[in-house]
Amino acid sequence: MTDSGTRGTDATGTEIPVDECYRLLRTQQVGRLGVNAEHYPLIFPVNYGMDGETIVIRTSPGTKLSAAQHANVTFEVDEIDQFARSGWSVLVRGLAEEVTEAHGPELVRRTHDVGVHPWAPGEHGHWLRLIPHHVTGRRVVPGELPPAVDPRAYL
Amino acid sequence: MTDSGTRGTDATGTEIPVDECYRLLRTQQVGRLGVNAEHYPLIFPVNYGMDGETIVIRTSPGTKLSAAQHANVTFEVDEIDQFARSGWSVLVRGLAEEVTEAHGPELVRRTHDVGVHPWAPGEHGHWLRLIPHHVTGRRVVPGELPPAVDPRAYL
């Protein structure tokens, strides 16, 4: 699979072009950060904002931050209606790094300007930037399913 | 952190006791499977059912299945209201295995009886069982935040 932006149907739904993936990322405030730590691919819900194509996450010191720093991470956002049984999901693969003063005032200012506020109580003074390497998305639209087959087989 | 079921407040919300985590897992139909593959902690939305404390996922052959087989995986379920800015999330760490005839008819029957139907079109003839090693959850309740602090700092 490439970031070519072509649309196609694979075995698990309809692929979403890359520009549409970015548009969808801008519609949500909560996503899930995937980080390899403690021998597992840990998943953490976080709220986030976008700085262009960079994902900005504000987080507390701890598991997420230390394991994500300069590591391959993923970020997943979806909107799934479990009653309509349809929806979409976007998966970003990228590199995470903590924003520090070493990044220069311009990047620090832009990161803070994204205005992400963490929901959970506690110390959230750290910012992660996730630079995408690869973005994919897929959409599940029941109306596009072959009509001759019992729809329950897909739902 | 242990599976002791004690409730406490950590830096990122209120911990959810293990039995309550399992109750919450039974309230949803969609979760996210975390699998290490292709040098990333990949995250896939899936629908699922519970067989006791085992998570049952029906899936197609491909990345998810081959990377998850006999590997450490995670499974995350949450319900987050981005307007009320509160919610909960449960993270299961465990071992995944594909259910085959080698498991014996009783386990195969119980797995199929969970009645999980995949949403996305395509071939979904494979079943994964995820046996939990460790279950944690946290709840974010704005009403429990310290009242003296600007709530926007937490939201």
GROMACS .gro file of C-alpha atoms in nm:
model
  310
    1MET     CA    1   0.000   0.000   0.000
    2THR     CA    2   0.132   0.345  -0.082
    3ASP     CA    3   0.045   0.702  -0.005
    4SER     CA    4  -0.055   0.751  -0.367
    5GLY     CA    5  -0.401   0.875  -0.281
    6THR     CA    6  -0.574   0.626  -0.506
    7ARG     CA    7  -0.907   0.489  -0.396
    8GLY     CA    8  -0.976   0.120  -0.403
    9THR     CA    9  -1.162  -0.155  -0.230
   10ASP     CA   10  -0.960  -0.406  -0.036
   11ALA     CA   11  -1.069  -0.703   0.170
   12THR     CA   12  -1.164  -0.488   0.467
   13GLY     CA   13  -1.348  -0.189   0.324
   14THR     CA   14  -1.282   0.107   0.099
   15GLU     CA   15  -0.946   0.277   0.116
   16ILE     CA   16  -0.952   0.647   0.193
   17PRO     CA   17  -0.719   0.876  -0.006
   18VAL     CA   18  -0.446   1.044   0.196
   19ASP     CA   19  -0.581   1.398   0.166
   20GLU     CA   20  -0.917   1.277   0.290
   21CYS     CA   21  -0.740   1.103   0.581
   22TYR     CA   22  -0.594   1.438   0.687
   23ARG     CA   23  -0.931   1.607   0.653
   24LEU     CA   24  -1.084   1.340   0.878
   25LEU     CA   25  -0.803   1.380   1.131
   26ARG     CA   26  -0.898   1.747   1.160
   27THR     CA   27  -1.261   1.659   1.245
   28GLN     CA   28  -1.186   1.483   1.575
   29GLN     CA   29  -1.033   1.570   1.910
   30VAL     CA   30  -0.966   1.225   2.053
   31GLY     CA   31  -0.738   0.960   1.907
   32ARG     CA   32  -0.532   0.668   2.029
   33LEU     CA   33  -0.156   0.667   2.054
   34GLY     CA   34   0.016   0.332   1.998
   35VAL     CA   35   0.351   0.291   2.170
   36ASN     CA   36   0.571  -0.015   2.215
   37ALA     CA   37   0.644  -0.043   2.585
   38GLU     CA   38   0.660  -0.312   2.851
   39HIS     CA   39   0.659  -0.583   2.582
   40TYR     CA   40   0.320  -0.479   2.447
   41PRO     CA   41   0.184  -0.246   2.180
   42LEU     CA   42   0.016  -0.017   2.433
   43ILE     CA   43  -0.279   0.198   2.329
   44PHE     CA   44  -0.365   0.525   2.504
   45PRO     CA   45  -0.660   0.752   2.428
   46VAL     CA   46  -0.538   1.110   2.401
   47ASN     CA   47  -0.675   1.433   2.277
   48TYR     CA   48  -0.485   1.604   2.006
   49GLY     CA   49  -0.465   1.883   1.756
   50MET     CA   50  -0.310   1.923   1.414
   51ASP     CA   51  -0.024   2.153   1.316
   52GLY     CA   52  -0.041   2.111   0.941
   53GLU     CA   53   0.019   1.740   0.893
   54THR     CA   54   0.185   1.699   1.233
   55ILE     CA   55  -0.018   1.556   1.521
   56VAL     CA   56   0.027   1.742   1.850
   57ILE     CA   57  -0.044   1.563   2.177
   58ARG     CA   58  -0.016   1.709   2.523
   59THR     CA   59   0.067   1.452   2.783
   60SER     CA   60   0.206   1.382   3.126
   61PRO     CA   61   0.547   1.236   3.204
   62GLY     CA   62   0.536   0.859   3.223
   63THR     CA   63   0.487   0.555   3.008
   64LYS     CA   64   0.352   0.727   2.701
   65LEU     CA   65   0.612   0.995   2.686
   66SER     CA   66   0.926   0.797   2.763
   67ALA     CA   67   0.840   0.513   2.527
   68ALA     CA   68   0.725   0.739   2.247
   69GLN     CA   69   1.026   0.966   2.241
   70HIS     CA   70   1.210   0.920   1.907
   71ALA     CA   71   1.032   0.591   1.851
   72ASN     CA   72   0.808   0.453   1.583
   73VAL     CA   73   0.456   0.512   1.707
   74THR     CA   74   0.109   0.503   1.560
   75PHE     CA   75  -0.193   0.722   1.599
   76GLU     CA   76  -0.541   0.597   1.524
   77VAL     CA   77  -0.861   0.797   1.491
   78ASP     CA   78  -1.197   0.656   1.402
   79GLU     CA   79  -1.566   0.732   1.403
   80ILE     CA   80  -1.771   0.417   1.410
   81ASP     CA   81  -2.145   0.392   1.451
   82GLN     CA   82  -2.207   0.055   1.611
   83PHE     CA   83  -2.578   0.076   1.536
   84ALA     CA   84  -2.547   0.175   1.170
   85ARG     CA   85  -2.245  -0.057   1.159
   86SER     CA   86  -2.045   0.173   0.943
   87GLY     CA   87  -1.770   0.425   0.984
   88TRP     CA   88  -1.412   0.508   0.909
   89SER     CA   89  -1.070   0.479   1.065
   90VAL     CA   90  -0.738   0.644   0.992
   91LEU     CA   91  -0.402   0.503   1.101
   92VAL     CA   92  -0.091   0.721   1.106
   93ARG     CA   93   0.252   0.563   1.136
   94GLY     CA   94   0.522   0.802   1.236
   95LEU     CA   95   0.798   0.920   1.461
   96ALA     CA   96   0.727   1.091   1.792
   97GLU     CA   97   0.941   1.347   1.961
   98GLU     CA   98   0.900   1.564   2.262
   99VAL     CA   99   0.895   1.935   2.201
  100THR     CA  100   1.155   2.118   2.406
  101GLU     CA  101   1.319   2.455   2.395
  102ALA     CA  102   1.585   2.292   2.178
  103HIS     CA  103   1.334   2.300   1.893
  104GLY     CA  104   1.348   2.676   1.878
  105PRO     CA  105   1.085   2.932   1.973
  106GLU     CA  106   0.896   2.917   1.645
  107LEU     CA  107   0.818   2.544   1.671
  108VAL     CA  108   0.743   2.569   2.043
  109ARG     CA  109   0.502   2.855   1.978
  110ARG     CA  110   0.327   2.675   1.693
  111THR     CA  111   0.294   2.359   1.900
  112HIS     CA  112   0.142   2.543   2.194
  113ASP     CA  113  -0.086   2.738   1.963
  114VAL     CA  114  -0.259   2.418   1.856
  115GLY     CA  115  -0.438   2.454   2.187
  116VAL     CA  116  -0.463   2.093   2.293
  117HIS     CA  117  -0.583   2.059   2.651
  118PRO     CA  118  -0.555   1.721   2.821
  119TRP     CA  119  -0.873   1.587   2.980
  120ALA     CA  120  -0.734   1.381   3.260
  121PRO     CA  121  -0.621   1.551   3.579
  122GLY     CA  122  -0.253   1.561   3.657
  123GLU     CA  123   0.055   1.718   3.518
  124HIS     CA  124   0.040   1.761   3.142
  125GLY     CA  125   0.323   1.994   3.074
  126HIS     CA  126   0.481   1.793   2.793
  127TRP     CA  127   0.409   1.808   2.425
  128LEU     CA  128   0.461   1.534   2.171
  129ARG     CA  129   0.480   1.594   1.800
  130LEU     CA  130   0.408   1.297   1.578
  131ILE     CA  131   0.554   1.333   1.231
  132PRO     CA  132   0.369   1.102   0.989
  133HIS     CA  133   0.562   0.855   0.777
  134HIS     CA  134   0.261   0.684   0.630
  135VAL     CA  135  -0.112   0.747   0.651
  136THR     CA  136  -0.385   0.503   0.560
  137GLY     CA  137  -0.758   0.498   0.610
  138ARG     CA  138  -1.051   0.284   0.533
  139ARG     CA  139  -1.421   0.337   0.526
  140VAL     CA  140  -1.690   0.078   0.581
  141VAL     CA  141  -2.008   0.166   0.398
  142PRO     CA  142  -2.278  -0.099   0.420
  143GLY     CA  143  -2.451   0.040   0.112
  144GLU     CA  144  -2.148  -0.056  -0.095
  145LEU     CA  145  -2.169  -0.420   0.003
  146PRO     CA  146  -2.274  -0.672  -0.261
  147PRO     CA  147  -2.654  -0.678  -0.241
  148ALA     CA  148  -2.697  -1.048  -0.306
  149VAL     CA  149  -2.542  -1.151   0.024
  150ASP     CA  150  -2.707  -1.149   0.364
  151PRO     CA  151  -2.585  -0.816   0.505
  152ARG     CA  152  -2.557  -0.973   0.849
  153ALA     CA  153  -2.262  -1.168   0.718
  154TYR     CA  154  -2.075  -0.837   0.699
  155LEU     CA  155  -2.204  -0.667   1.007
  156MET     CA  156   0.010  -0.133   3.921
  157THR     CA  157  -0.155  -0.467   3.997
  158ASP     CA  158  -0.483  -0.638   3.922
  159SER     CA  159  -0.580  -0.604   4.286
  160GLY     CA  160  -0.905  -0.428   4.208
  161THR     CA  161  -0.832  -0.138   4.438
  162ARG     CA  162  -0.953   0.202   4.334
  163GLY     CA  163  -0.724   0.498   4.340
  164THR     CA  164  -0.650   0.824   4.171
  165ASP     CA  165  -0.334   0.845   3.969
  166ALA     CA  166  -0.193   1.124   3.762
  167THR     CA  167  -0.421   1.054   3.467
  168GLY     CA  168  -0.764   0.989   3.620
  169THR     CA  169  -0.935   0.739   3.844
  170GLU     CA  170  -0.837   0.376   3.818
  171ILE     CA  171  -1.119   0.134   3.746
  172PRO     CA  172  -1.126  -0.195   3.939
  173VAL     CA  173  -1.074  -0.507   3.732
  174ASP     CA  174  -1.428  -0.645   3.770
  175GLU     CA  175  -1.567  -0.311   3.654
  176CYS     CA  176  -1.326  -0.321   3.356
  177TYR     CA  177  -1.479  -0.653   3.249
  178ARG     CA  178  -1.830  -0.516   3.294
  179LEU     CA  179  -1.742  -0.220   3.073
  180LEU     CA  180  -1.589  -0.452   2.811
  181ARG     CA  181  -1.927  -0.627   2.789
  182THR     CA  182  -2.107  -0.299   2.715
  183GLN     CA  183  -1.935  -0.230   2.381
  184GLN     CA  184  -1.908  -0.396   2.041
  185VAL     CA  185  -1.611  -0.215   1.893
  186GLY     CA  186  -1.257  -0.210   2.028
  187ARG     CA  187  -0.906  -0.165   1.897
  188LEU     CA  188  -0.654  -0.442   1.861
  189GLY     CA  189  -0.288  -0.349   1.908
  190VAL     CA  190  -0.038  -0.567   1.724
  191ASN     CA  191   0.333  -0.526   1.669
  192ALA     CA  192   0.394  -0.557   1.298
  193GLU     CA  193   0.596  -0.386   1.027
  194HIS     CA  194   0.805  -0.208   1.295
  195TYR     CA  195   0.505  -0.027   1.439
  196PRO     CA  196   0.248  -0.084   1.713
  197LEU     CA  197  -0.041  -0.109   1.467
  198ILE     CA  198  -0.396  -0.035   1.582
  199PHE     CA  199  -0.701  -0.188   1.415
  200PRO     CA  200  -1.063  -0.121   1.504
  201VAL     CA  201  -1.248  -0.450   1.531
  202ASN     CA  202  -1.578  -0.567   1.662
  203TYR     CA  203  -1.570  -0.826   1.930
  204GLY     CA  204  -1.756  -1.032   2.183
  205MET     CA  205  -1.671  -1.178   2.522
  206ASP     CA  206  -1.649  -1.546   2.614
  207GLY     CA  207  -1.618  -1.510   2.989
  208GLU     CA  208  -1.300  -1.307   3.031
  209THR     CA  209  -1.169  -1.398   2.685
  210ILE     CA  210  -1.206  -1.149   2.401
  211VAL     CA  211  -1.325  -1.301   2.075
  212ILE     CA  212  -1.250  -1.123   1.746
  213ARG     CA  213  -1.350  -1.239   1.401
  214THR     CA  214  -1.112  -1.125   1.135
  215SER     CA  215  -0.977  -1.180   0.787
  216PRO     CA  216  -0.642  -1.335   0.698
  217GLY     CA  217  -0.371  -1.074   0.675
  218THR     CA  218  -0.169  -0.840   0.890
  219LYS     CA  219  -0.378  -0.856   1.201
  220LEU     CA  220  -0.404  -1.229   1.211
  221SER     CA  221  -0.049  -1.328   1.125
  222ALA     CA  222   0.112  -1.076   1.358
  223ALA     CA  223  -0.124  -1.145   1.645
  224GLN     CA  224  -0.089  -1.522   1.645
  225HIS     CA  225   0.075  -1.631   1.971
  226ALA     CA  226   0.201  -1.280   2.027
  227ASN     CA  227   0.162  -1.022   2.301
  228VAL     CA  228  -0.121  -0.800   2.187
  229THR     CA  229  -0.341  -0.537   2.344
  230PHE     CA  230  -0.707  -0.457   2.317
  231GLU     CA  231  -0.845  -0.118   2.401
  232VAL     CA  232  -1.206  -0.013   2.447
  233ASP     CA  233  -1.324   0.330   2.544
  234GLU     CA  234  -1.627   0.552   2.554
  235ILE     CA  235  -1.531   0.915   2.548
  236ASP     CA  236  -1.762   1.211   2.519
  237GLN     CA  237  -1.559   1.484   2.357
  238PHE     CA  238  -1.820   1.745   2.442
  239ALA     CA  239  -1.863   1.650   2.809
  240ARG     CA  240  -1.488   1.581   2.806
  241SER     CA  241  -1.519   1.275   3.022
  242GLY     CA  242  -1.525   0.902   2.975
  243TRP     CA  243  -1.342   0.580   3.040
  244SER     CA  244  -1.096   0.348   2.874
  245VAL     CA  245  -0.996  -0.011   2.941
  246LEU     CA  246  -0.670  -0.164   2.820
  247VAL     CA  247  -0.624  -0.541   2.808
  248ARG     CA  248  -0.276  -0.689   2.765
  249GLY     CA  249  -0.278  -1.049   2.661
  250LEU     CA  250  -0.187  -1.330   2.430
  251ALA     CA  251  -0.372  -1.387   2.103
  252GLU     CA  252  -0.422  -1.716   1.931
  253GLU     CA  253  -0.621  -1.825   1.633
  254VAL     CA  254  -0.898  -2.070   1.701
  255THR     CA  255  -0.864  -2.382   1.489
  256GLU     CA  256  -1.004  -2.732   1.497
  257ALA     CA  257  -0.699  -2.824   1.705
  258HIS     CA  258  -0.865  -2.647   1.996
  259GLY     CA  259  -1.135  -2.912   2.019
  260PRO     CA  260  -1.502  -2.884   1.935
  261GLU     CA  261  -1.609  -2.738   2.270
  262LEU     CA  262  -1.385  -2.430   2.241
  263VAL     CA  263  -1.464  -2.386   1.872
  264ARG     CA  264  -1.837  -2.400   1.947
  265ARG     CA  265  -1.811  -2.152   2.236
  266THR     CA  266  -1.605  -1.913   2.024
  267HIS     CA  267  -1.853  -1.920   1.738
  268ASP     CA  268  -2.144  -1.883   1.980
  269VAL     CA  269  -2.016  -1.542   2.088
  270GLY     CA  270  -2.175  -1.428   1.763
  271VAL     CA  271  -1.925  -1.168   1.650
  272HIS     CA  272  -1.990  -1.053   1.297
  273PRO     CA  273  -1.728  -0.844   1.120
  274TRP     CA  274  -1.846  -0.517   0.972
  275ALA     CA  275  -1.612  -0.480   0.683
  276PRO     CA  276  -1.674  -0.673   0.363
  277GLY     CA  277  -1.435  -0.951   0.275
  278GLU     CA  278  -1.342  -1.289   0.405
  279HIS     CA  279  -1.370  -1.308   0.782
  280GLY     CA  280  -1.354  -1.678   0.848
  281HIS     CA  281  -1.088  -1.661   1.119
  282TRP     CA  282  -1.136  -1.622   1.489
  283LEU     CA  283  -0.891  -1.481   1.735
  284ARG     CA  284  -0.910  -1.539   2.107
  285LEU     CA  285  -0.731  -1.290   2.327
  286ILE     CA  286  -0.650  -1.427   2.671
  287PRO     CA  287  -0.596  -1.140   2.915
  288HIS     CA  288  -0.277  -1.121   3.118
  289HIS     CA  289  -0.347  -0.786   3.272
  290VAL     CA  290  -0.644  -0.550   3.262
  291THR     CA  291  -0.642  -0.186   3.360
  292GLY     CA  292  -0.889   0.095   3.321
  293ARG     CA  293  -0.924   0.456   3.403
  294ARG     CA  294  -1.210   0.695   3.422
  295VAL     CA  295  -1.199   1.068   3.372
  296VAL     CA  296  -1.473   1.242   3.566
  297PRO     CA  297  -1.458   1.620   3.550
  298GLY     CA  298  -1.674   1.648   3.864
  299GLU     CA  299  -1.398   1.480   4.062
  300LEU     CA  300  -1.140   1.735   3.962
  301PRO     CA  301  -1.011   1.971   4.229
  302PRO     CA  302  -1.253   2.265   4.226
  303ALA     CA  303  -0.995   2.534   4.291
  304VAL     CA  304  -0.828   2.492   3.954
  305ASP     CA  305  -0.942   2.629   3.623
  306PRO     CA  306  -1.118   2.327   3.473
  307ARG     CA  307  -0.989   2.421   3.130
  308ALA     CA  308  -0.646   2.318   3.250
  309TYR     CA  309  -0.775   1.962   3.264
  310LEU     CA  310  -1.001   1.956   2.962
   0.00000   0.00000   0.00000
